[in-house]
Amino acid sequence: MDSKPSAEPLPGARRPPVPVKIVIAGGFGVGKTTAVSVISEIPPLTTEAAITSVAADIDRTGEVPAKVTTTVALDFGCITIDEGLKLYLFGTPGQDRFGFMWHDLSEGALGALVVVDARRIDDCYPAVDYFEKIGLPFVVGVNMFNGILTHDLADLRWALAVDPGIPLITFDARDRLSVRDALLSVLRHTLSRTDAA
Amino acid sequence: MFPEPVSADESQSDPDGSTVSRLRPYLLTAGRTEPVDHTLEIEAQVQTTGLGATAYRRLAFEYREIVQLCTTTMSVAEVAARLRLHIGVARVLVADLAAQGFLIVQRPVLHYSQDVTLIERVIRGLEAIR
């Protein structure tokens, strides 16, 4: 009768799955949110990313610091891989000024997809630089708006000046299977890096 | 016991209480923005325990909402989005509850980027998407 409540799962509940994640980075409006929403099994959620740097002063002074609100929307979705594994996709703006959240997102990530709009490729440089610096495997995915690639891929690679070892692919952020394949490219690239290590 | 949330100055709280102001979330966490376990990942999985379900009624409002929500397992990021909290705030509240045994937290295995078996498992899972 008196079954003692415990810090165990509720009756009938499975233990939580292990989460894994892939980061989807790129400039504003390049298709990150579209890509997440087209493949996520939950409607993509948006939240405001934390400010992790304003911590201590609040306790000390009992006052709220004047400047606490460097927030940015973070889109994410998820895909159940199997009973014990769940893949999260985090879409993050690729601008320098949001760099403060990249560490949190990248820590432990399986890899990253840097989404590029061929009409304004500059937007992706901060993300490319960051992932190169921390050694996170990434793939550059050119989002083909309207299914049309306006530049030759070889020209794009030259313009992007990414390392020859970085895969450069095209995909359509509105197409579920195309996004799936882009994510598979990321994982295969990670795998090739793991094998090489 | 739980840290008591610092009560908001009336003049600063929202008139209708329906929206989360930029100030309020930090008051919820008694002024702390560092979680008890400040390394808690935003994709960490959160699930209510038997203990949490029992303690439910005694909990402060914000904690109660999380315990209620997490009877379905979800990530810290989802908790934040569904309760309209900043991720940093959700982290603090979840870590508090986990420290009390009211939530189970399944954290990611870091450095699994070196784990070939795990990556292959994710690849197979994605390939199954049609």
CSV table of C-alpha atoms in Angstrom, one decimal:
chain,number,residue,atom,x,y,z
A,1,MET,CA,0.0,0.0,0.0
A,2,ASP,CA,2.5,2.5,1.2
A,3,SER,CA,4.8,2.5,-1.8
A,4,LYS,CA,7.4,5.1,-1.1
A,5,PRO,CA,7.8,7.7,-3.8
A,6,SER,CA,11.3,7.6,-5.2
A,7,ALA,CA,13.6,9.5,-7.5
A,8,GLU,CA,12.9,6.8,-10.1
A,9,PRO,CA,10.9,7.2,-13.3
A,10,LEU,CA,7.1,7.2,-12.9
A,11,PRO,CA,5.5,3.8,-13.2
A,12,GLY,CA,5.4,2.7,-16.9
A,13,ALA,CA,7.9,5.4,-18.0
A,14,ARG,CA,11.0,4.5,-19.9
A,15,ARG,CA,14.2,6.0,-18.9
A,16,PRO,CA,14.9,9.2,-21.0
A,17,PRO,CA,16.7,8.7,-24.3
A,18,VAL,CA,20.2,9.9,-24.7
A,19,PRO,CA,20.2,13.2,-26.6
A,20,VAL,CA,22.5,14.0,-29.5
A,21,LYS,CA,22.6,17.1,-31.6
A,22,ILE,CA,23.5,18.7,-34.8
A,23,VAL,CA,23.9,22.5,-35.1
A,24,ILE,CA,22.4,24.3,-38.1
A,25,ALA,CA,24.1,27.6,-38.5
A,26,GLY,CA,23.9,30.4,-41.1
A,27,GLY,CA,22.9,34.0,-41.6
A,28,PHE,CA,19.4,35.4,-41.3
A,29,GLY,CA,16.9,34.1,-43.8
A,30,VAL,CA,19.1,31.4,-45.3
A,31,GLY,CA,16.6,28.6,-44.5
A,32,LYS,CA,17.7,27.3,-41.1
A,33,THR,CA,14.2,27.4,-39.6
A,34,THR,CA,12.7,26.0,-42.7
A,35,ALA,CA,15.2,23.1,-42.7
A,36,VAL,CA,14.5,22.3,-39.0
A,37,SER,CA,10.7,22.5,-39.4
A,38,VAL,CA,10.6,20.3,-42.5
A,39,ILE,CA,12.2,17.4,-40.7
A,40,SER,CA,11.4,17.8,-37.0
A,41,GLU,CA,8.8,15.5,-35.5
A,42,ILE,CA,7.6,18.3,-33.3
A,43,PRO,CA,6.6,21.7,-34.5
A,44,PRO,CA,9.8,23.7,-34.2
A,45,LEU,CA,10.0,25.5,-31.0
A,46,THR,CA,11.6,28.9,-30.5
A,47,THR,CA,13.0,30.1,-27.2
A,48,GLU,CA,15.3,32.8,-26.2
A,49,ALA,CA,18.8,31.8,-25.5
A,50,ALA,CA,20.3,32.4,-22.1
A,51,ILE,CA,22.5,35.1,-21.1
A,52,THR,CA,25.1,33.1,-19.2
A,53,SER,CA,27.4,36.0,-18.4
A,54,VAL,CA,25.5,38.3,-16.1
A,55,ALA,CA,25.3,35.8,-13.3
A,56,ALA,CA,27.2,36.8,-10.1
A,57,ASP,CA,26.5,40.5,-9.8
A,58,ILE,CA,22.8,40.0,-9.2
A,59,ASP,CA,23.4,38.1,-6.0
A,60,ARG,CA,26.0,40.4,-4.7
A,61,THR,CA,24.2,43.7,-5.2
A,62,GLY,CA,20.7,42.5,-4.9
A,63,GLU,CA,20.0,44.6,-7.9
A,64,VAL,CA,19.3,43.6,-11.4
A,65,PRO,CA,22.1,44.8,-13.7
A,66,ALA,CA,21.2,47.5,-16.1
A,67,LYS,CA,22.0,45.3,-19.1
A,68,VAL,CA,20.7,41.8,-18.9
A,69,THR,CA,18.9,41.4,-22.1
A,70,THR,CA,21.2,40.1,-24.9
A,71,THR,CA,18.7,37.5,-26.1
A,72,VAL,CA,18.3,35.8,-29.4
A,73,ALA,CA,15.7,33.4,-30.7
A,74,LEU,CA,16.8,29.9,-31.0
A,75,ASP,CA,14.9,27.4,-33.2
A,76,PHE,CA,15.0,23.8,-32.5
A,77,GLY,CA,13.4,20.5,-33.4
A,78,CYS,CA,14.0,16.8,-32.8
A,79,ILE,CA,13.9,13.4,-34.5
A,80,THR,CA,13.6,10.1,-32.5
A,81,ILE,CA,16.3,7.9,-33.8
A,82,ASP,CA,15.3,4.8,-31.7
A,83,GLU,CA,14.0,4.1,-28.2
A,84,GLY,CA,17.2,5.2,-26.6
A,85,LEU,CA,18.4,8.0,-28.8
A,86,LYS,CA,17.0,11.3,-29.9
A,87,LEU,CA,18.5,13.8,-32.3
A,88,TYR,CA,18.1,17.5,-31.7
A,89,LEU,CA,18.6,20.1,-34.3
A,90,PHE,CA,19.5,23.6,-33.1
A,91,GLY,CA,19.3,26.5,-35.6
A,92,THR,CA,21.4,29.4,-34.6
A,93,PRO,CA,22.1,32.8,-36.2
A,94,GLY,CA,25.6,32.7,-37.6
A,95,GLN,CA,26.6,36.3,-36.8
A,96,ASP,CA,29.5,37.2,-34.7
A,97,ARG,CA,27.4,39.0,-32.2
A,98,PHE,CA,25.6,35.8,-31.3
A,99,GLY,CA,28.9,34.0,-30.8
A,100,PHE,CA,28.2,33.9,-27.0
A,101,MET,CA,25.7,31.0,-27.5
A,102,TRP,CA,27.7,29.0,-30.0
A,103,HIS,CA,29.7,27.3,-27.3
A,104,ASP,CA,26.6,25.9,-25.6
A,105,LEU,CA,25.3,24.7,-28.9
A,106,SER,CA,28.5,23.2,-30.2
A,107,GLU,CA,29.6,21.4,-27.0
A,108,GLY,CA,29.2,17.7,-27.7
A,109,ALA,CA,27.5,18.2,-31.1
A,110,LEU,CA,28.0,15.5,-33.7
A,111,GLY,CA,28.6,18.1,-36.3
A,112,ALA,CA,27.2,21.2,-38.0
A,113,LEU,CA,25.5,22.2,-41.2
A,114,VAL,CA,26.4,25.7,-42.3
A,115,VAL,CA,23.6,26.9,-44.5
A,116,VAL,CA,24.5,29.3,-47.2
A,117,ASP,CA,22.5,31.5,-49.5
A,118,ALA,CA,24.6,31.7,-52.7
A,119,ARG,CA,23.5,35.3,-53.2
A,120,ARG,CA,25.2,36.5,-50.0
A,121,ILE,CA,27.8,34.0,-48.9
A,122,ASP,CA,29.6,36.4,-46.5
A,123,ASP,CA,26.9,35.6,-43.9
A,124,CYS,CA,28.4,32.2,-43.3
A,125,TYR,CA,32.0,33.2,-42.6
A,126,PRO,CA,31.7,33.6,-38.8
A,127,ALA,CA,30.2,30.2,-38.4
A,128,VAL,CA,32.7,28.6,-40.6
A,129,ASP,CA,35.6,30.3,-38.7
A,130,TYR,CA,34.1,29.2,-35.4
A,131,PHE,CA,33.6,25.6,-36.3
A,132,GLU,CA,37.1,25.4,-37.8
A,133,LYS,CA,38.6,26.9,-34.6
A,134,ILE,CA,36.9,24.5,-32.2
A,135,GLY,CA,37.4,21.5,-34.6
A,136,LEU,CA,33.7,20.6,-34.9
A,137,PRO,CA,33.2,18.7,-38.2
A,138,PHE,CA,30.9,20.7,-40.5
A,139,VAL,CA,29.5,20.6,-44.0
A,140,VAL,CA,28.6,23.7,-46.0
A,141,GLY,CA,25.1,23.3,-47.5
A,142,VAL,CA,24.1,25.8,-50.2
A,143,ASN,CA,20.3,26.2,-50.0
A,144,MET,CA,18.9,26.1,-53.5
A,145,PHE,CA,16.1,28.6,-53.4
A,146,ASN,CA,13.5,27.7,-56.1
A,147,GLY,CA,15.6,24.7,-56.9
A,148,ILE,CA,18.1,26.8,-58.8
A,149,LEU,CA,21.7,27.1,-58.1
A,150,THR,CA,22.8,30.5,-59.3
A,151,HIS,CA,26.5,29.7,-59.2
A,152,ASP,CA,28.7,26.9,-60.2
A,153,LEU,CA,29.7,24.8,-57.1
A,154,ALA,CA,33.4,25.1,-57.9
A,155,ASP,CA,33.0,28.9,-58.1
A,156,LEU,CA,31.3,28.9,-54.8
A,157,ARG,CA,34.0,26.8,-53.2
A,158,TRP,CA,36.5,29.3,-54.4
A,159,ALA,CA,34.5,32.2,-53.1
A,160,LEU,CA,33.9,30.6,-49.8
A,161,ALA,CA,37.5,29.7,-49.4
A,162,VAL,CA,36.8,26.7,-47.3
A,163,ASP,CA,39.3,24.0,-46.8
A,164,PRO,CA,39.2,21.4,-49.6
A,165,GLY,CA,38.5,18.8,-47.0
A,166,ILE,CA,35.1,20.4,-46.1
A,167,PRO,CA,32.2,18.9,-48.0
A,168,LEU,CA,30.2,21.5,-50.0
A,169,ILE,CA,26.8,20.3,-51.0
A,170,THR,CA,23.5,21.7,-52.3
A,171,PHE,CA,20.2,21.0,-50.8
A,172,ASP,CA,16.6,22.4,-50.6
A,173,ALA,CA,15.6,23.4,-47.1
A,174,ARG,CA,12.0,23.0,-48.0
A,175,ASP,CA,12.4,19.4,-48.9
A,176,ARG,CA,12.4,16.8,-46.1
A,177,LEU,CA,14.5,14.2,-47.9
A,178,SER,CA,16.9,16.8,-49.1
A,179,VAL,CA,17.4,18.0,-45.5
A,180,ARG,CA,17.8,14.4,-44.3
A,181,ASP,CA,20.5,13.9,-46.9
A,182,ALA,CA,22.2,17.1,-45.8
A,183,LEU,CA,22.2,15.9,-42.2
A,184,LEU,CA,23.6,12.5,-43.4
A,185,SER,CA,26.4,14.3,-45.2
A,186,VAL,CA,27.3,16.0,-41.9
A,187,LEU,CA,27.3,12.7,-40.0
A,188,ARG,CA,29.3,10.9,-42.7
A,189,HIS,CA,31.8,13.7,-42.6
A,190,THR,CA,32.1,13.4,-38.8
A,191,LEU,CA,32.6,9.7,-39.2
A,192,SER,CA,35.4,10.2,-41.8
A,193,ARG,CA,37.1,12.5,-39.4
A,194,THR,CA,36.7,10.0,-36.6
A,195,ASP,CA,38.2,7.2,-38.7
A,196,ALA,CA,41.0,9.4,-39.6
A,197,ALA,CA,41.8,10.4,-36.0
B,1,MET,CA,14.0,23.4,0.9
B,2,PHE,CA,13.5,25.3,-2.3
B,3,PRO,CA,14.9,28.8,-2.5
B,4,GLU,CA,12.1,31.2,-2.2
B,5,PRO,CA,11.6,33.2,-5.3
B,6,VAL,CA,12.4,36.8,-4.8
B,7,SER,CA,9.1,38.7,-4.9
B,8,ALA,CA,8.9,41.2,-7.8
B,9,ASP,CA,8.5,44.8,-7.1
B,10,GLU,CA,4.9,45.5,-7.9
B,11,SER,CA,5.8,48.4,-10.1
B,12,GLN,CA,7.9,46.2,-12.3
B,13,SER,CA,5.6,43.2,-12.8
B,14,ASP,CA,3.3,42.9,-15.7
B,15,PRO,CA,-0.1,44.4,-15.2
B,16,ASP,CA,-1.9,41.3,-16.5
B,17,GLY,CA,0.8,38.8,-15.5
B,18,SER,CA,0.3,37.1,-18.8
B,19,THR,CA,3.6,37.8,-20.4
B,20,VAL,CA,7.1,37.1,-19.2
B,21,SER,CA,8.9,40.4,-18.9
B,22,ARG,CA,12.6,40.6,-19.4
B,23,LEU,CA,13.0,41.2,-15.7
B,24,ARG,CA,10.8,38.5,-14.2
B,25,PRO,CA,12.6,35.3,-15.2
B,26,TYR,CA,15.6,36.2,-13.1
B,27,LEU,CA,13.5,37.0,-10.2
B,28,LEU,CA,12.0,33.5,-10.5
B,29,THR,CA,15.4,32.0,-9.9
B,30,ALA,CA,16.1,34.1,-6.8
B,31,GLY,CA,18.5,36.2,-8.7
B,32,ARG,CA,20.7,33.3,-9.8
B,33,THR,CA,21.4,32.7,-13.5
B,34,GLU,CA,23.9,30.0,-12.9
B,35,PRO,CA,22.2,26.6,-12.5
B,36,VAL,CA,23.1,24.5,-9.5
B,37,ASP,CA,24.8,22.3,-12.1
B,38,HIS,CA,25.8,25.1,-14.4
B,39,THR,CA,26.9,22.7,-17.1
B,40,LEU,CA,23.5,21.3,-17.8
B,41,GLU,CA,23.2,21.0,-21.5
B,42,ILE,CA,20.1,22.4,-23.3
B,43,GLU,CA,19.4,19.1,-25.0
B,44,ALA,CA,19.6,17.2,-21.7
B,45,GLN,CA,16.5,15.1,-21.2
B,46,VAL,CA,14.2,15.8,-18.3
B,47,GLN,CA,11.7,13.4,-16.7
B,48,THR,CA,9.5,13.7,-13.6
B,49,THR,CA,10.2,11.1,-10.9
B,50,GLY,CA,7.7,9.5,-8.5
B,51,LEU,CA,9.1,11.7,-5.9
B,52,GLY,CA,8.5,14.8,-8.0
B,53,ALA,CA,4.9,13.7,-8.8
B,54,THR,CA,4.3,13.4,-5.0
B,55,ALA,CA,5.9,16.7,-4.1
B,56,TYR,CA,4.0,18.5,-6.9
B,57,ARG,CA,1.5,20.3,-4.6
B,58,ARG,CA,4.1,21.6,-2.3
B,59,LEU,CA,6.1,23.2,-5.1
B,60,ALA,CA,6.2,26.9,-6.1
B,61,PHE,CA,4.4,27.6,-9.2
B,62,GLU,CA,7.3,27.7,-11.6
B,63,TYR,CA,8.6,24.4,-10.3
B,64,ARG,CA,5.2,22.8,-10.4
B,65,GLU,CA,4.8,23.6,-14.1
B,66,ILE,CA,8.0,21.9,-14.9
B,67,VAL,CA,7.2,18.8,-12.9
B,68,GLN,CA,3.8,18.6,-14.6
B,69,LEU,CA,5.2,19.1,-18.0
B,70,CYS,CA,8.0,16.6,-17.7
B,71,THR,CA,5.8,13.6,-17.0
B,72,THR,CA,6.4,13.5,-20.7
B,73,THR,CA,10.2,13.3,-21.2
B,74,MET,CA,11.6,16.4,-23.0
B,75,SER,CA,14.7,18.5,-23.3
B,76,VAL,CA,15.6,21.5,-21.2
B,77,ALA,CA,15.2,23.5,-24.4
B,78,GLU,CA,11.6,22.3,-24.8
B,79,VAL,CA,10.9,23.1,-21.2
B,80,ALA,CA,12.0,26.6,-21.9
B,81,ALA,CA,10.0,27.0,-25.1
B,82,ARG,CA,6.8,25.5,-23.7
B,83,LEU,CA,6.9,27.6,-20.5
B,84,ARG,CA,8.2,30.6,-22.3
B,85,LEU,CA,11.3,30.9,-20.2
B,86,HIS,CA,14.7,31.9,-21.2
B,87,ILE,CA,16.8,28.9,-21.6
B,88,GLY,CA,19.1,30.0,-18.8
B,89,VAL,CA,16.2,30.2,-16.5
B,90,ALA,CA,14.9,26.8,-17.4
B,91,ARG,CA,18.3,25.4,-16.8
B,92,VAL,CA,18.4,26.8,-13.2
B,93,LEU,CA,14.9,25.6,-12.4
B,94,VAL,CA,15.5,22.1,-13.8
B,95,ALA,CA,18.8,21.8,-12.0
B,96,ASP,CA,17.1,22.8,-8.7
B,97,LEU,CA,14.4,20.1,-9.2
B,98,ALA,CA,16.9,17.5,-10.2
B,99,ALA,CA,19.0,18.2,-7.1
B,100,GLN,CA,15.9,17.4,-5.0
B,101,GLY,CA,15.3,14.1,-6.9
B,102,PHE,CA,12.1,15.5,-8.4
B,103,LEU,CA,13.4,15.1,-11.9
B,104,ILE,CA,15.7,12.6,-13.7
B,105,VAL,CA,18.1,14.3,-16.0
B,106,GLN,CA,19.6,12.3,-18.8
B,107,ARG,CA,22.6,14.3,-20.0
B,108,PRO,CA,24.3,13.8,-23.3
B,109,VAL,CA,27.5,11.8,-23.4
B,110,LEU,CA,30.0,14.4,-24.4
B,111,HIS,CA,32.8,13.5,-26.8
B,112,TYR,CA,30.5,11.0,-28.5
B,113,SER,CA,31.6,12.7,-31.6
B,114,GLN,CA,34.4,10.0,-31.3
B,115,ASP,CA,31.8,7.3,-30.9
B,116,VAL,CA,31.6,5.5,-34.3
B,117,THR,CA,28.8,3.1,-33.2
B,118,LEU,CA,26.6,5.9,-32.0
B,119,ILE,CA,27.1,8.0,-35.1
B,120,GLU,CA,26.3,5.0,-37.2
B,121,ARG,CA,23.1,4.5,-35.2
B,122,VAL,CA,22.0,8.1,-35.9
B,123,ILE,CA,22.8,7.6,-39.6
B,124,ARG,CA,20.6,4.5,-39.7
B,125,GLY,CA,17.8,6.4,-37.9
B,126,LEU,CA,18.0,9.2,-40.4
B,127,GLU,CA,18.1,6.9,-43.4
B,128,ALA,CA,14.8,5.4,-42.2
B,129,ILE,CA,13.1,8.7,-42.7
B,130,ARG,CA,11.1,8.7,-45.9
